[in-house]
Amino acid sequence: MPLTDADKKHVKSIWSKASGKAEELGAQALGRMLDAFPNTKTYFSHYSDLSVESGQVHVHGKKIFDALTDAVNHIDDITGAMSALSTKHAHTLRVDPANFKVLSHTILVVLALYFPADFTPEVHLACDKFLAEVSYALAAKYR
Amino acid sequence: MVHWTDEERQAISSTWAEINVEEVGHQALARVLVVYPWTQRYFSTFGNLSNATAIAGNPKVRAHGKRVLDALGDAITHLDNVSATYAKLSQLHSEKLHVDPENFRLLGETLIISLAAQFGAAFTPDIQAAWQKLMAVVTAALSKQYY
């Protein structure tokens, strides 16, 4: 389900607001995932605090969101943009790709929460497709 | 039998008390039809679903959204026995409507997103977690009579 020109426009538009709050949104998305989907905590056994307020969650959440901003800025070549991260996830982190869907969901929740007027059904659709592409690119090197 | 903590019950009922059932039902169902357009396969009698504006203005979508949320209210009233409460509904979705249970999951996720848009920061991580659990329970109950 490739991104249409309209999809790309919608993603860039909402991301222009989101990228400025990368740390807060990232922490919210990551923290909410860890809270609501406890299976995901298995990848963070080295964290002492898994709450949304945690310093560790903030640092990591920002990392995730900054990587997504990178993908938005290279929206015509998401596979290329995600290449290094894909290698890392495939060989070092080895996060089961099923979890990409879970984080994608909490990212959408956070976008809706912070930008309710902007997160129209069409923008929601575009972001859902975008995150699916990112997830696919991230899993590209797994096997 | 699902175990609910007092906090989870409170999170669910306090959110539910603030919801306009018709409005949220409409928002959630309209979103599903836009974001996952293949779900329109179940609504061939609904008339114009050709774009987001048509879907948003469609009175059958609004009516059905309310119906779905009213049914969710049933589950919330019977949190300790959602399976039994939904037995007939599950059978209906399986044998008469032939709805892929994946759709229950999609609607559940979309409803949570709609709640986040409505409540903002008041939709805290703990409240979201309780609602995610509720959606999982509802999905399981609706899937139960499928063979």
GROMACS .gro file of C-alpha atoms in nm:
model
  290
    1MET     CA    1   0.000   0.000   0.000
    2PRO     CA    2   0.236   0.273  -0.122
    3LEU     CA    3   0.206   0.632  -0.004
    4THR     CA    4   0.014   0.857  -0.242
    5ASP     CA    5   0.112   1.222  -0.292
    6ALA     CA    6  -0.182   1.317  -0.068
    7ASP     CA    7  -0.057   1.079   0.204
    8LYS     CA    8   0.290   1.233   0.191
    9LYS     CA    9   0.143   1.581   0.217
   10HIS     CA   10  -0.066   1.484   0.522
   11VAL     CA   11   0.227   1.317   0.698
   12LYS     CA   12   0.459   1.613   0.640
   13SER     CA   13   0.193   1.854   0.758
   14ILE     CA   14   0.124   1.686   1.092
   15TRP     CA   15   0.492   1.608   1.139
   16SER     CA   16   0.583   1.975   1.108
   17LYS     CA   17   0.398   2.014   1.440
   18ALA     CA   18   0.511   1.687   1.593
   19SER     CA   19   0.885   1.716   1.527
   20GLY     CA   20   0.912   2.013   1.763
   21LYS     CA   21   0.785   1.801   2.052
   22ALA     CA   22   0.991   1.494   1.971
   23GLU     CA   23   1.092   1.411   2.327
   24GLU     CA   24   0.750   1.454   2.484
   25LEU     CA   25   0.562   1.268   2.210
   26GLY     CA   26   0.826   0.995   2.196
   27ALA     CA   27   0.814   0.942   2.572
   28GLN     CA   28   0.434   0.931   2.565
   29ALA     CA   29   0.423   0.680   2.279
   30LEU     CA   30   0.691   0.456   2.428
   31GLY     CA   31   0.562   0.483   2.787
   32ARG     CA   32   0.205   0.413   2.686
   33MET     CA   33   0.318   0.109   2.488
   34LEU     CA   34   0.509  -0.030   2.788
   35ASP     CA   35   0.211   0.039   3.015
   36ALA     CA   36  -0.070  -0.101   2.800
   37PHE     CA   37   0.120  -0.387   2.633
   38PRO     CA   38   0.335  -0.549   2.903
   39ASN     CA   39   0.491  -0.803   2.662
   40THR     CA   40   0.690  -0.514   2.518
   41LYS     CA   41   0.863  -0.459   2.852
   42THR     CA   42   1.079  -0.764   2.781
   43TYR     CA   43   1.296  -0.549   2.555
   44PHE     CA   44   1.363  -0.297   2.832
   45SER     CA   45   1.464  -0.518   3.122
   46HIS     CA   46   1.771  -0.295   3.165
   47TYR     CA   47   1.555   0.011   3.242
   48SER     CA   48   1.488   0.096   3.605
   49ASP     CA   49   1.181   0.309   3.529
   50LEU     CA   50   0.939   0.226   3.248
   51SER     CA   51   0.687   0.503   3.313
   52VAL     CA   52   0.611   0.790   3.074
   53GLU     CA   53   0.791   1.025   3.317
   54SER     CA   54   1.110   0.819   3.325
   55GLY     CA   55   1.432   0.985   3.209
   56GLN     CA   56   1.530   0.668   3.025
   57VAL     CA   57   1.195   0.656   2.845
   58HIS     CA   58   1.232   1.023   2.751
   59VAL     CA   59   1.578   0.973   2.604
   60HIS     CA   60   1.471   0.669   2.408
   61GLY     CA   61   1.139   0.817   2.302
   62LYS     CA   62   1.318   1.119   2.154
   63LYS     CA   63   1.552   0.886   1.965
   64ILE     CA   64   1.255   0.705   1.814
   65PHE     CA   65   1.076   1.024   1.716
   66ASP     CA   66   1.389   1.181   1.568
   67ALA     CA   67   1.432   0.868   1.354
   68LEU     CA   68   1.073   0.905   1.235
   69THR     CA   69   1.139   1.269   1.149
   70ASP     CA   70   1.429   1.146   0.939
   71ALA     CA   71   1.195   0.908   0.761
   72VAL     CA   72   0.949   1.193   0.698
   73ASN     CA   73   1.231   1.405   0.554
   74HIS     CA   74   1.319   1.116   0.321
   75ILE     CA   75   0.965   1.007   0.260
   76ASP     CA   76   1.045   0.909  -0.100
   77ASP     CA   77   1.309   0.663   0.019
   78ILE     CA   78   1.209   0.532   0.359
   79THR     CA   79   1.397   0.205   0.302
   80GLY     CA   80   1.718   0.397   0.243
   81ALA     CA   81   1.661   0.626   0.541
   82MET     CA   82   1.597   0.329   0.770
   83SER     CA   83   1.883   0.114   0.642
   84ALA     CA   84   2.124   0.155   0.933
   85LEU     CA   85   1.844   0.120   1.188
   86SER     CA   86   1.722  -0.190   1.011
   87THR     CA   87   2.066  -0.350   1.044
   88LYS     CA   88   2.070  -0.258   1.412
   89HIS     CA   89   1.724  -0.402   1.479
   90ALA     CA   90   1.798  -0.716   1.280
   91HIS     CA   91   2.133  -0.812   1.425
   92THR     CA   92   2.172  -0.636   1.758
   93LEU     CA   93   1.832  -0.552   1.904
   94ARG     CA   94   1.636  -0.835   1.742
   95VAL     CA   95   1.298  -0.690   1.838
   96ASP     CA   96   1.023  -0.912   1.702
   97PRO     CA   97   0.871  -0.711   1.414
   98ALA     CA   98   0.520  -0.777   1.549
   99ASN     CA   99   0.600  -0.510   1.807
  100PHE     CA  100   0.641  -0.241   1.541
  101LYS     CA  101   0.263  -0.252   1.499
  102VAL     CA  102   0.212  -0.200   1.871
  103LEU     CA  103   0.436   0.106   1.885
  104SER     CA  104   0.281   0.236   1.564
  105HIS     CA  105  -0.058   0.221   1.739
  106THR     CA  106   0.056   0.419   2.044
  107ILE     CA  107   0.225   0.674   1.814
  108LEU     CA  108  -0.113   0.726   1.643
  109VAL     CA  109  -0.283   0.756   1.984
  110VAL     CA  110  -0.033   1.024   2.086
  111LEU     CA  111  -0.073   1.218   1.760
  112ALA     CA  112  -0.453   1.213   1.807
  113LEU     CA  113  -0.414   1.315   2.169
  114TYR     CA  114  -0.187   1.613   2.103
  115PHE     CA  115  -0.324   1.729   1.768
  116PRO     CA  116  -0.694   1.636   1.766
  117ALA     CA  117  -0.793   1.902   1.512
  118ASP     CA  118  -0.513   1.805   1.272
  119PHE     CA  119  -0.552   1.429   1.311
  120THR     CA  120  -0.844   1.396   1.075
  121PRO     CA  121  -0.941   1.053   0.939
  122GLU     CA  122  -0.741   1.127   0.618
  123VAL     CA  123  -0.432   1.226   0.816
  124HIS     CA  124  -0.482   0.918   1.038
  125LEU     CA  125  -0.490   0.703   0.723
  126ALA     CA  126  -0.174   0.863   0.586
  127CYS     CA  127   0.012   0.822   0.916
  128ASP     CA  128  -0.100   0.460   0.951
  129LYS     CA  129   0.036   0.384   0.604
  130PHE     CA  130   0.357   0.578   0.674
  131LEU     CA  131   0.423   0.388   0.996
  132ALA     CA  132   0.354   0.060   0.817
  133GLU     CA  133   0.617   0.155   0.558
  134VAL     CA  134   0.864   0.247   0.830
  135SER     CA  135   0.795  -0.084   1.007
  136TYR     CA  136   0.847  -0.276   0.684
  137ALA     CA  137   1.174  -0.092   0.616
  138LEU     CA  138   1.289  -0.159   0.973
  139ALA     CA  139   1.231  -0.533   0.931
  140ALA     CA  140   1.394  -0.540   0.585
  141LYS     CA  141   1.726  -0.686   0.698
  142TYR     CA  142   1.590  -0.944   0.942
  143ARG     CA  143   1.626  -1.245   0.716
  144MET     CA  144  -1.321  -1.492   3.386
  145VAL     CA  145  -1.138  -1.163   3.346
  146HIS     CA  146  -0.991  -1.004   3.655
  147TRP     CA  147  -1.045  -0.629   3.673
  148THR     CA  148  -0.875  -0.412   3.934
  149ASP     CA  149  -1.074  -0.134   4.101
  150GLU     CA  150  -0.858   0.118   3.916
  151GLU     CA  151  -0.941  -0.039   3.581
  152ARG     CA  152  -1.315  -0.043   3.655
  153GLN     CA  153  -1.294   0.320   3.763
  154ALA     CA  154  -1.091   0.419   3.456
  155ILE     CA  155  -1.346   0.259   3.224
  156SER     CA  156  -1.661   0.386   3.394
  157SER     CA  157  -1.535   0.740   3.448
  158THR     CA  158  -1.441   0.772   3.078
  159TRP     CA  159  -1.769   0.613   2.972
  160ALA     CA  160  -1.969   0.863   3.178
  161GLU     CA  161  -1.817   1.148   2.974
  162ILE     CA  162  -1.879   0.995   2.633
  163ASN     CA  163  -2.151   1.106   2.396
  164VAL     CA  164  -2.232   0.757   2.267
  165GLU     CA  165  -2.374   0.869   1.935
  166GLU     CA  166  -2.089   1.109   1.861
  167VAL     CA  167  -1.804   0.880   1.957
  168GLY     CA  168  -1.966   0.584   1.783
  169HIS     CA  169  -1.997   0.792   1.468
  170GLN     CA  170  -1.637   0.918   1.488
  171ALA     CA  171  -1.493   0.573   1.546
  172LEU     CA  172  -1.690   0.395   1.276
  173ALA     CA  173  -1.629   0.674   1.022
  174ARG     CA  174  -1.258   0.656   1.096
  175VAL     CA  175  -1.252   0.279   1.045
  176LEU     CA  176  -1.426   0.316   0.707
  177VAL     CA  177  -1.174   0.584   0.598
  178VAL     CA  178  -0.853   0.440   0.743
  179TYR     CA  179  -0.927   0.078   0.649
  180PRO     CA  180  -1.143   0.118   0.338
  181TRP     CA  181  -1.174  -0.256   0.284
  182THR     CA  182  -1.403  -0.263   0.588
  183GLN     CA  183  -1.664  -0.099   0.366
  184ARG     CA  184  -1.727  -0.449   0.231
  185TYR     CA  185  -1.969  -0.505   0.520
  186PHE     CA  186  -2.173  -0.195   0.448
  187SER     CA  187  -2.282  -0.224   0.085
  188THR     CA  188  -2.633  -0.106   0.181
  189PHE     CA  189  -2.513   0.216   0.341
  190GLY     CA  190  -2.517   0.426   0.025
  191ASN     CA  191  -2.244   0.682  -0.040
  192LEU     CA  192  -1.912   0.588   0.124
  193SER     CA  193  -1.699   0.718  -0.163
  194ASN     CA  194  -1.485   0.961   0.035
  195ALA     CA  195  -1.421   1.085   0.388
  196THR     CA  196  -1.674   1.368   0.359
  197ALA     CA  197  -1.946   1.132   0.234
  198ILE     CA  198  -1.869   0.886   0.515
  199ALA     CA  199  -1.876   1.160   0.780
  200GLY     CA  200  -2.215   1.284   0.657
  201ASN     CA  201  -2.371   0.942   0.604
  202PRO     CA  202  -2.672   0.896   0.837
  203LYS     CA  203  -2.649   0.515   0.825
  204VAL     CA  204  -2.289   0.534   0.946
  205ARG     CA  205  -2.401   0.756   1.231
  206ALA     CA  206  -2.687   0.524   1.326
  207HIS     CA  207  -2.468   0.216   1.313
  208GLY     CA  208  -2.190   0.381   1.510
  209LYS     CA  209  -2.437   0.448   1.788
  210ARG     CA  210  -2.557   0.088   1.778
  211VAL     CA  211  -2.201  -0.039   1.815
  212LEU     CA  212  -2.126   0.191   2.108
  213ASP     CA  213  -2.455   0.101   2.278
  214ALA     CA  214  -2.340  -0.261   2.260
  215LEU     CA  215  -2.007  -0.160   2.414
  216GLY     CA  216  -2.208  -0.005   2.698
  217ASP     CA  217  -2.357  -0.350   2.758
  218ALA     CA  218  -2.011  -0.496   2.798
  219ILE     CA  219  -1.914  -0.219   3.039
  220THR     CA  220  -2.226  -0.286   3.247
  221HIS     CA  221  -2.134  -0.653   3.261
  222LEU     CA  222  -1.756  -0.633   3.292
  223ASP     CA  223  -1.747  -0.956   3.492
  224ASN     CA  224  -1.913  -1.155   3.220
  225VAL     CA  225  -1.853  -1.004   2.880
  226SER     CA  226  -1.837  -1.348   2.714
  227ALA     CA  227  -2.190  -1.441   2.816
  228THR     CA  228  -2.321  -1.091   2.745
  229TYR     CA  229  -2.184  -1.110   2.389
  230ALA     CA  230  -2.263  -1.475   2.311
  231LYS     CA  231  -2.554  -1.396   2.079
  232LEU     CA  232  -2.374  -1.099   1.924
  233SER     CA  233  -2.074  -1.320   1.854
  234GLN     CA  234  -2.291  -1.582   1.691
  235LEU     CA  235  -2.458  -1.311   1.481
  236HIS     CA  236  -2.124  -1.174   1.358
  237SER     CA  237  -2.000  -1.521   1.275
  238GLU     CA  238  -2.300  -1.696   1.125
  239LYS     CA  239  -2.509  -1.420   0.978
  240LEU     CA  240  -2.280  -1.121   0.918
  241HIS     CA  241  -1.963  -1.321   0.840
  242VAL     CA  242  -1.736  -1.051   0.978
  243ASP     CA  243  -1.363  -1.127   0.998
  244PRO     CA  244  -1.274  -1.092   1.369
  245GLU     CA  245  -0.971  -0.885   1.267
  246ASN     CA  246  -1.224  -0.606   1.224
  247PHE     CA  247  -1.306  -0.611   1.597
  248ARG     CA  248  -0.939  -0.538   1.662
  249LEU     CA  249  -0.935  -0.254   1.408
  250LEU     CA  250  -1.245  -0.093   1.558
  251GLY     CA  251  -1.100  -0.132   1.908
  252GLU     CA  252  -0.778   0.045   1.810
  253THR     CA  253  -0.968   0.317   1.630
  254LEU     CA  254  -1.201   0.375   1.925
  255ILE     CA  255  -0.900   0.426   2.151
  256ILE     CA  256  -0.758   0.677   1.904
  257SER     CA  257  -1.095   0.858   1.897
  258LEU     CA  258  -1.099   0.871   2.277
  259ALA     CA  259  -0.746   1.012   2.278
  260ALA     CA  260  -0.854   1.284   2.036
  261GLN     CA  261  -1.155   1.371   2.252
  262PHE     CA  262  -0.996   1.365   2.597
  263GLY     CA  263  -0.638   1.474   2.530
  264ALA     CA  264  -0.412   1.458   2.834
  265ALA     CA  265  -0.705   1.339   3.048
  266PHE     CA  266  -0.674   1.010   2.859
  267THR     CA  267  -0.377   0.913   3.076
  268PRO     CA  268  -0.153   0.610   3.009
  269ASP     CA  269  -0.329   0.417   3.289
  270ILE     CA  270  -0.672   0.496   3.150
  271GLN     CA  271  -0.557   0.399   2.802
  272ALA     CA  272  -0.419   0.071   2.941
  273ALA     CA  273  -0.756  -0.011   3.098
  274TRP     CA  274  -0.933   0.061   2.771
  275GLN     CA  275  -0.683  -0.146   2.572
  276LYS     CA  276  -0.765  -0.434   2.807
  277LEU     CA  277  -1.137  -0.374   2.758
  278MET     CA  278  -1.094  -0.377   2.378
  279ALA     CA  279  -0.900  -0.704   2.401
  280VAL     CA  280  -1.174  -0.860   2.617
  281VAL     CA  281  -1.449  -0.737   2.385
  282THR     CA  282  -1.261  -0.867   2.078
  283ALA     CA  283  -1.214  -1.206   2.243
  284ALA     CA  284  -1.581  -1.227   2.346
  285LEU     CA  285  -1.702  -1.132   1.998
  286SER     CA  286  -1.467  -1.389   1.845
  287LYS     CA  287  -1.571  -1.666   2.082
  288GLN     CA  288  -1.858  -1.819   1.883
  289TYR     CA  289  -1.660  -1.844   1.559
  290TYR     CA  290  -1.586  -2.196   1.432
   0.00000   0.00000   0.00000
